[in-house]
């Protein structure tokens, strides 16, 4: 100690060295085990699966990295740009997939490890979404076929039928849904019919094979695709009539609205059921029910597991991704967390067909979502979908906050939409 | 030490001070100078965050930036929120400092107390305030309702959103500034106060003519630091924009420069444009800091 104080230069040098070595510190030793990191957004329900996989593969240690949707993709983009830091297995949502397919050389071509042989596991459109020109970018996890969640108690108070079949029969189309909203509001003016115009709009649009871009040549067709126009005007009409609670899904305000029972219906992909449960808690247990969505089906959300090229253990990462997306595991995830498999074989499973959910008035959700999934037609996204989509959402938001009428918002959305792809 | 004329000792005396400050400069070079230069390089190219350099050396990004209405919108929002927050913050902080400077029971407790908002994580502040300003179930609207004011959709309007965000900024920084003023106030010579008392000056007059000029360097410091903080405002409005995808509301009514930079760089992956924007933000900060510093010098005369 004394020596050091007499020659402070040495101390300073040591401090500087320490600082530098700390800054450059890499990953520590892993004791001969291969450590695989799995990055997902939101809860994929993987924890018990990881534990089993580690038990079956003693040489593998799995680390889970869970963040929210936005953070996940911003972090991933930064990691890809920087060339380091990405997890070994990374979940990519279908909406983001086109963006990453443009830089597919930053990901491992899973075909190199024999992924082509697994092709028949998935619904053909799901497989096609994750591949490009023979490049297998990701293995499908879940998909988001739609149903309609509704509050039984509110329907009863409004003098409407409460039975699943009867409710479904009331609204075979979205026009019927809007008409029902009118009847509901007349009886219960304080309760909103839908959570937000955006949810209705998205659900409708997801039933159309094309949205903003042409499936043929990826050209911008929002201004002449009748599906976009119709969905916008119907959802915008609900907003203008104050029949929406104007809360964006997953926001804190939305959570409060679920708990307080601010709205009566919400188009719900399978993965949304968990979110409703979490937001509602015991306060609304047994008050929700699930039935068929107007227009029968539609795809909303669904992810893929990818392996970035940065991974030091691509072979092991692929094996893990393959195992996580295998039918047995997808079935387990549906039963435990309501995550809907993207593999048709699973829907034939008697356990799935018989699955009901106590929280949602014992709705036969296995049967409902399997039927919806069977009717599902995928829709084409387009490379710049993620740029254009928010502009239409914001336009609907302007109707909800009363700053524009439907016509103005539509004109604005078209203008902003075409500007966004310039 | 004694008289040791050895080479080592001489070297020690000369080199040691530099070695002690060297770590800062080493860190600054790595995390300051290098990013600065790299940002310049990126800003002069068509640079995609994922795909990397796509060529095109020149000022194209800057030209596009100066013709971009969204840039000016963000600039106006940033300056608007900054002024809405900074002006009341300045007077409040002075007031708090003056109160804290009196002989109080438990003064340490009070002095620590005013710093608490600054220590609390900005994320927590953002989340809590966003709840307070909730349209349907927010406390602020509830209280306004007692006075017959209809509920305000705080996020929807330009002014209402600016006010809400400014209130978060004030909450965070008022106490911090007050403590800096307080520290400076305690160094103002006591005899000036005695002279003022002999002259029969009122408390108010003493405050403006003795205290405020006496802490001029502190005020200048907070003006510059506050400007830099204010113009880089990001976390509060970003969190306030729940579910809006970081554009600061449906009409970008409270999108700040930093939020726009983030949107361009990490949502649209246009790294070149974002780099150009960050340089422009830097220049804006410099200009505002100089202007504010001048204002302080001009209006707060020395004692």
mmCIF file with all atom_site columns, C-alpha atoms in Angstrom, chain A residues 5-13 15-16 19-20 23 70-71 73-74 76-78 80-82 96 99-100 103 106 245-249 251-253 256-257 260 262 386-388 390-391 393-398 400-401 403-404 412 416 419-420, chain B residues 1 4 6 8-9 11-12 15-16 18-24 26-27 30-31 47-52 54 69-70 127 130-131 134-137 153 155-157 238 241-247 249-253 262-263 265-269:
data_model
loop_
_atom_site.group_PDB
_atom_site.id
_atom_site.type_symbol
_atom_site.label_atom_id
_atom_site.label_alt_id
_atom_site.label_comp_id
_atom_site.label_asym_id
_atom_site.label_entity_id
_atom_site.label_seq_id
_atom_site.pdbx_PDB_ins_code
_atom_site.Cartn_x
_atom_site.Cartn_y
_atom_site.Cartn_z
_atom_site.occupancy
_atom_site.B_iso_or_equiv
_atom_site.pdbx_formal_charge
_atom_site.auth_seq_id
_atom_site.auth_comp_id
_atom_site.auth_asym_id
_atom_site.auth_atom_id
_atom_site.pdbx_PDB_model_num
ATOM 1   C CA . UNK A 1 5   ? 1.110   5.888   -2.472  1.00 0.00 ? 5   UNK A CA 1
ATOM 2   C CA . UNK A 1 6   ? 4.696   6.793   -2.991  1.00 0.00 ? 6   UNK A CA 1
ATOM 3   C CA . UNK A 1 7   ? 4.410   6.196   -6.672  1.00 0.00 ? 7   UNK A CA 1
ATOM 4   C CA . UNK A 1 8   ? 0.925   7.324   -7.543  1.00 0.00 ? 8   UNK A CA 1
ATOM 5   C CA . UNK A 1 9   ? 1.750   6.858   -11.195 1.00 0.00 ? 9   UNK A CA 1
ATOM 6   C CA . UNK A 1 10  ? 1.564   3.147   -10.689 1.00 0.00 ? 10  UNK A CA 1
ATOM 7   C CA . UNK A 1 11  ? -1.782  3.483   -8.965  1.00 0.00 ? 11  UNK A CA 1
ATOM 8   C CA . UNK A 1 12  ? -3.182  5.599   -11.748 1.00 0.00 ? 12  UNK A CA 1
ATOM 9   C CA . UNK A 1 13  ? -1.869  3.205   -14.331 1.00 0.00 ? 13  UNK A CA 1
ATOM 10  C CA . UNK A 1 15  ? -6.725  2.108   -12.326 1.00 0.00 ? 15  UNK A CA 1
ATOM 11  C CA . UNK A 1 16  ? -6.649  2.892   -16.024 1.00 0.00 ? 16  UNK A CA 1
ATOM 12  C CA . UNK A 1 19  ? -11.027 0.316   -16.381 1.00 0.00 ? 19  UNK A CA 1
ATOM 13  C CA . UNK A 1 20  ? -9.970  -0.774  -19.848 1.00 0.00 ? 20  UNK A CA 1
ATOM 14  C CA . UNK A 1 23  ? -14.693 -2.313  -20.644 1.00 0.00 ? 23  UNK A CA 1
ATOM 15  C CA . UNK A 1 70  ? -40.715 -2.557  -29.142 1.00 0.00 ? 70  UNK A CA 1
ATOM 16  C CA . UNK A 1 71  ? -37.578 -3.052  -27.103 1.00 0.00 ? 71  UNK A CA 1
ATOM 17  C CA . UNK A 1 73  ? -37.013 -5.367  -32.147 1.00 0.00 ? 73  UNK A CA 1
ATOM 18  C CA . UNK A 1 74  ? -35.042 -2.211  -31.529 1.00 0.00 ? 74  UNK A CA 1
ATOM 19  C CA . UNK A 1 76  ? -32.316 -6.870  -32.311 1.00 0.00 ? 76  UNK A CA 1
ATOM 20  C CA . UNK A 1 77  ? -31.809 -4.286  -35.064 1.00 0.00 ? 77  UNK A CA 1
ATOM 21  C CA . UNK A 1 78  ? -29.010 -2.645  -33.130 1.00 0.00 ? 78  UNK A CA 1
ATOM 22  C CA . UNK A 1 80  ? -27.572 -6.976  -36.114 1.00 0.00 ? 80  UNK A CA 1
ATOM 23  C CA . UNK A 1 81  ? -26.105 -3.624  -37.118 1.00 0.00 ? 81  UNK A CA 1
ATOM 24  C CA . UNK A 1 82  ? -23.328 -3.861  -34.549 1.00 0.00 ? 82  UNK A CA 1
ATOM 25  C CA . UNK A 1 96  ? -41.455 -7.481  -38.638 1.00 0.00 ? 96  UNK A CA 1
ATOM 26  C CA . UNK A 1 99  ? -37.866 -6.111  -42.721 1.00 0.00 ? 99  UNK A CA 1
ATOM 27  C CA . UNK A 1 100 ? -35.475 -8.799  -41.598 1.00 0.00 ? 100 UNK A CA 1
ATOM 28  C CA . UNK A 1 103 ? -31.153 -8.541  -44.670 1.00 0.00 ? 103 UNK A CA 1
ATOM 29  C CA . UNK A 1 106 ? -27.513 -11.715 -41.246 1.00 0.00 ? 106 UNK A CA 1
ATOM 30  C CA . UNK A 1 245 ? -63.270 3.158   -25.502 1.00 0.00 ? 245 UNK A CA 1
ATOM 31  C CA . UNK A 1 246 ? -60.302 4.605   -27.429 1.00 0.00 ? 246 UNK A CA 1
ATOM 32  C CA . UNK A 1 247 ? -57.699 2.566   -25.583 1.00 0.00 ? 247 UNK A CA 1
ATOM 33  C CA . UNK A 1 248 ? -54.860 0.961   -27.517 1.00 0.00 ? 248 UNK A CA 1
ATOM 34  C CA . UNK A 1 249 ? -54.358 -2.718  -26.776 1.00 0.00 ? 249 UNK A CA 1
ATOM 35  C CA . UNK A 1 251 ? -51.263 0.001   -22.969 1.00 0.00 ? 251 UNK A CA 1
ATOM 36  C CA . UNK A 1 252 ? -51.726 0.738   -19.256 1.00 0.00 ? 252 UNK A CA 1
ATOM 37  C CA . UNK A 1 253 ? -54.968 2.531   -20.127 1.00 0.00 ? 253 UNK A CA 1
ATOM 38  C CA . UNK A 1 256 ? -57.393 -0.311  -16.598 1.00 0.00 ? 256 UNK A CA 1
ATOM 39  C CA . UNK A 1 257 ? -60.277 -0.356  -19.062 1.00 0.00 ? 257 UNK A CA 1
ATOM 40  C CA . UNK A 1 260 ? -63.041 -1.390  -14.989 1.00 0.00 ? 260 UNK A CA 1
ATOM 41  C CA . UNK A 1 262 ? -65.160 -0.028  -19.998 1.00 0.00 ? 262 UNK A CA 1
ATOM 42  C CA . UNK A 1 386 ? -44.598 -1.606  -40.861 1.00 0.00 ? 386 UNK A CA 1
ATOM 43  C CA . UNK A 1 387 ? -44.093 1.930   -42.249 1.00 0.00 ? 387 UNK A CA 1
ATOM 44  C CA . UNK A 1 388 ? -47.608 2.385   -43.599 1.00 0.00 ? 388 UNK A CA 1
ATOM 45  C CA . UNK A 1 390 ? -49.129 3.024   -38.118 1.00 0.00 ? 390 UNK A CA 1
ATOM 46  C CA . UNK A 1 391 ? -50.284 5.973   -40.240 1.00 0.00 ? 391 UNK A CA 1
ATOM 47  C CA . UNK A 1 393 ? -53.863 3.631   -36.931 1.00 0.00 ? 393 UNK A CA 1
ATOM 48  C CA . UNK A 1 394 ? -53.037 7.210   -36.039 1.00 0.00 ? 394 UNK A CA 1
ATOM 49  C CA . UNK A 1 395 ? -55.709 8.496   -38.397 1.00 0.00 ? 395 UNK A CA 1
ATOM 50  C CA . UNK A 1 396 ? -58.285 6.376   -36.573 1.00 0.00 ? 396 UNK A CA 1
ATOM 51  C CA . UNK A 1 397 ? -56.925 7.769   -33.321 1.00 0.00 ? 397 UNK A CA 1
ATOM 52  C CA . UNK A 1 398 ? -57.640 11.287  -34.590 1.00 0.00 ? 398 UNK A CA 1
ATOM 53  C CA . UNK A 1 400 ? -61.413 8.949   -31.602 1.00 0.00 ? 400 UNK A CA 1
ATOM 54  C CA . UNK A 1 401 ? -60.004 12.057  -29.995 1.00 0.00 ? 401 UNK A CA 1
ATOM 55  C CA . UNK A 1 403 ? -59.899 16.168  -34.003 1.00 0.00 ? 403 UNK A CA 1
ATOM 56  C CA . UNK A 1 404 ? -61.023 14.842  -37.414 1.00 0.00 ? 404 UNK A CA 1
ATOM 57  C CA . UNK A 1 412 ? -54.895 12.138  -44.246 1.00 0.00 ? 412 UNK A CA 1
ATOM 58  C CA . UNK A 1 416 ? -49.290 9.969   -44.895 1.00 0.00 ? 416 UNK A CA 1
ATOM 59  C CA . UNK A 1 419 ? -45.384 9.581   -47.871 1.00 0.00 ? 419 UNK A CA 1
ATOM 60  C CA . UNK A 1 420 ? -44.184 6.856   -45.529 1.00 0.00 ? 420 UNK A CA 1
ATOM 61  C CA . UNK B 2 1   ? 8.836   12.812  0.478   1.00 0.00 ? 1   UNK B CA 1
ATOM 62  C CA . UNK B 2 4   ? 15.088  12.809  -3.632  1.00 0.00 ? 4   UNK B CA 1
ATOM 63  C CA . UNK B 2 6   ? 16.099  10.686  -8.595  1.00 0.00 ? 6   UNK B CA 1
ATOM 64  C CA . UNK B 2 8   ? 11.791  8.349   -10.936 1.00 0.00 ? 8   UNK B CA 1
ATOM 65  C CA . UNK B 2 9   ? 10.675  10.970  -8.472  1.00 0.00 ? 9   UNK B CA 1
ATOM 66  C CA . UNK B 2 11  ? 8.998   11.712  -13.567 1.00 0.00 ? 11  UNK B CA 1
ATOM 67  C CA . UNK B 2 12  ? 6.502   10.903  -10.884 1.00 0.00 ? 12  UNK B CA 1
ATOM 68  C CA . UNK B 2 15  ? 3.594   12.512  -15.162 1.00 0.00 ? 15  UNK B CA 1
ATOM 69  C CA . UNK B 2 16  ? 1.381   11.517  -12.266 1.00 0.00 ? 16  UNK B CA 1
ATOM 70  C CA . UNK B 2 18  ? -1.643  13.477  -16.213 1.00 0.00 ? 18  UNK B CA 1
ATOM 71  C CA . UNK B 2 19  ? -1.988  9.812   -15.506 1.00 0.00 ? 19  UNK B CA 1
ATOM 72  C CA . UNK B 2 20  ? -4.635  10.572  -12.918 1.00 0.00 ? 20  UNK B CA 1
ATOM 73  C CA . UNK B 2 21  ? -6.763  12.464  -15.389 1.00 0.00 ? 21  UNK B CA 1
ATOM 74  C CA . UNK B 2 22  ? -5.942  10.099  -18.227 1.00 0.00 ? 22  UNK B CA 1
ATOM 75  C CA . UNK B 2 23  ? -8.771  7.638   -17.535 1.00 0.00 ? 23  UNK B CA 1
ATOM 76  C CA . UNK B 2 24  ? -11.314 10.380  -18.192 1.00 0.00 ? 24  UNK B CA 1
ATOM 77  C CA . UNK B 2 26  ? -9.398  7.621   -22.464 1.00 0.00 ? 26  UNK B CA 1
ATOM 78  C CA . UNK B 2 27  ? -13.083 7.063   -21.761 1.00 0.00 ? 27  UNK B CA 1
ATOM 79  C CA . UNK B 2 30  ? -13.745 5.955   -26.783 1.00 0.00 ? 30  UNK B CA 1
ATOM 80  C CA . UNK B 2 31  ? -17.279 7.019   -25.879 1.00 0.00 ? 31  UNK B CA 1
ATOM 81  C CA . UNK B 2 47  ? -26.829 4.442   -44.312 1.00 0.00 ? 47  UNK B CA 1
ATOM 82  C CA . UNK B 2 48  ? -29.351 1.797   -43.370 1.00 0.00 ? 48  UNK B CA 1
ATOM 83  C CA . UNK B 2 49  ? -29.136 0.584   -39.795 1.00 0.00 ? 49  UNK B CA 1
ATOM 84  C CA . UNK B 2 50  ? -29.389 -3.059  -40.818 1.00 0.00 ? 50  UNK B CA 1
ATOM 85  C CA . UNK B 2 51  ? -27.882 -3.137  -44.281 1.00 0.00 ? 51  UNK B CA 1
ATOM 86  C CA . UNK B 2 52  ? -25.094 -0.662  -43.486 1.00 0.00 ? 52  UNK B CA 1
ATOM 87  C CA . UNK B 2 54  ? -25.283 2.089   -49.143 1.00 0.00 ? 54  UNK B CA 1
ATOM 88  C CA . UNK B 2 69  ? -41.673 19.634  -41.986 1.00 0.00 ? 69  UNK B CA 1
ATOM 89  C CA . UNK B 2 70  ? -41.541 16.934  -39.297 1.00 0.00 ? 70  UNK B CA 1
ATOM 90  C CA . UNK B 2 127 ? -45.352 5.826   -15.965 1.00 0.00 ? 127 UNK B CA 1
ATOM 91  C CA . UNK B 2 130 ? -49.018 9.072   -17.604 1.00 0.00 ? 130 UNK B CA 1
ATOM 92  C CA . UNK B 2 131 ? -51.460 7.422   -15.217 1.00 0.00 ? 131 UNK B CA 1
ATOM 93  C CA . UNK B 2 134 ? -55.118 9.373   -17.914 1.00 0.00 ? 134 UNK B CA 1
ATOM 94  C CA . UNK B 2 135 ? -58.173 10.468  -19.863 1.00 0.00 ? 135 UNK B CA 1
ATOM 95  C CA . UNK B 2 136 ? -60.725 8.139   -18.300 1.00 0.00 ? 136 UNK B CA 1
ATOM 96  C CA . UNK B 2 137 ? -59.420 7.226   -14.873 1.00 0.00 ? 137 UNK B CA 1
ATOM 97  C CA . UNK B 2 153 ? -57.644 14.157  -23.316 1.00 0.00 ? 153 UNK B CA 1
ATOM 98  C CA . UNK B 2 155 ? -52.332 13.343  -25.161 1.00 0.00 ? 155 UNK B CA 1
ATOM 99  C CA . UNK B 2 156 ? -54.601 14.595  -27.921 1.00 0.00 ? 156 UNK B CA 1
ATOM 100 C CA . UNK B 2 157 ? -53.960 18.336  -27.923 1.00 0.00 ? 157 UNK B CA 1
ATOM 101 C CA . UNK B 2 238 ? -41.747 8.778   -25.104 1.00 0.00 ? 238 UNK B CA 1
ATOM 102 C CA . UNK B 2 241 ? -46.974 8.365   -25.731 1.00 0.00 ? 241 UNK B CA 1
ATOM 103 C CA . UNK B 2 242 ? -48.360 5.030   -24.551 1.00 0.00 ? 242 UNK B CA 1
ATOM 104 C CA . UNK B 2 243 ? -49.098 2.861   -27.548 1.00 0.00 ? 243 UNK B CA 1
ATOM 105 C CA . UNK B 2 244 ? -48.366 5.578   -30.070 1.00 0.00 ? 244 UNK B CA 1
ATOM 106 C CA . UNK B 2 245 ? -45.232 4.016   -31.488 1.00 0.00 ? 245 UNK B CA 1
ATOM 107 C CA . UNK B 2 246 ? -42.972 6.870   -30.448 1.00 0.00 ? 246 UNK B CA 1
ATOM 108 C CA . UNK B 2 247 ? -44.348 9.503   -32.793 1.00 0.00 ? 247 UNK B CA 1
ATOM 109 C CA . UNK B 2 249 ? -49.343 11.429  -30.551 1.00 0.00 ? 249 UNK B CA 1
ATOM 110 C CA . UNK B 2 250 ? -51.496 11.008  -33.632 1.00 0.00 ? 250 UNK B CA 1
ATOM 111 C CA . UNK B 2 251 ? -50.407 14.348  -35.061 1.00 0.00 ? 251 UNK B CA 1
ATOM 112 C CA . UNK B 2 252 ? -46.869 14.274  -33.686 1.00 0.00 ? 252 UNK B CA 1
ATOM 113 C CA . UNK B 2 253 ? -48.097 16.986  -31.361 1.00 0.00 ? 253 UNK B CA 1
ATOM 114 C CA . UNK B 2 262 ? -35.102 7.646   -32.425 1.00 0.00 ? 262 UNK B CA 1
ATOM 115 C CA . UNK B 2 263 ? -38.006 7.073   -34.805 1.00 0.00 ? 263 UNK B CA 1
ATOM 116 C CA . UNK B 2 265 ? -32.900 5.643   -36.601 1.00 0.00 ? 265 UNK B CA 1
ATOM 117 C CA . UNK B 2 266 ? -34.552 2.699   -34.914 1.00 0.00 ? 266 UNK B CA 1
ATOM 118 C CA . UNK B 2 267 ? -38.011 2.438   -36.426 1.00 0.00 ? 267 UNK B CA 1
ATOM 119 C CA . UNK B 2 268 ? -37.268 3.444   -39.996 1.00 0.00 ? 268 UNK B CA 1
ATOM 120 C CA . UNK B 2 269 ? -33.646 2.252   -39.812 1.00 0.00 ? 269 UNK B CA 1
#
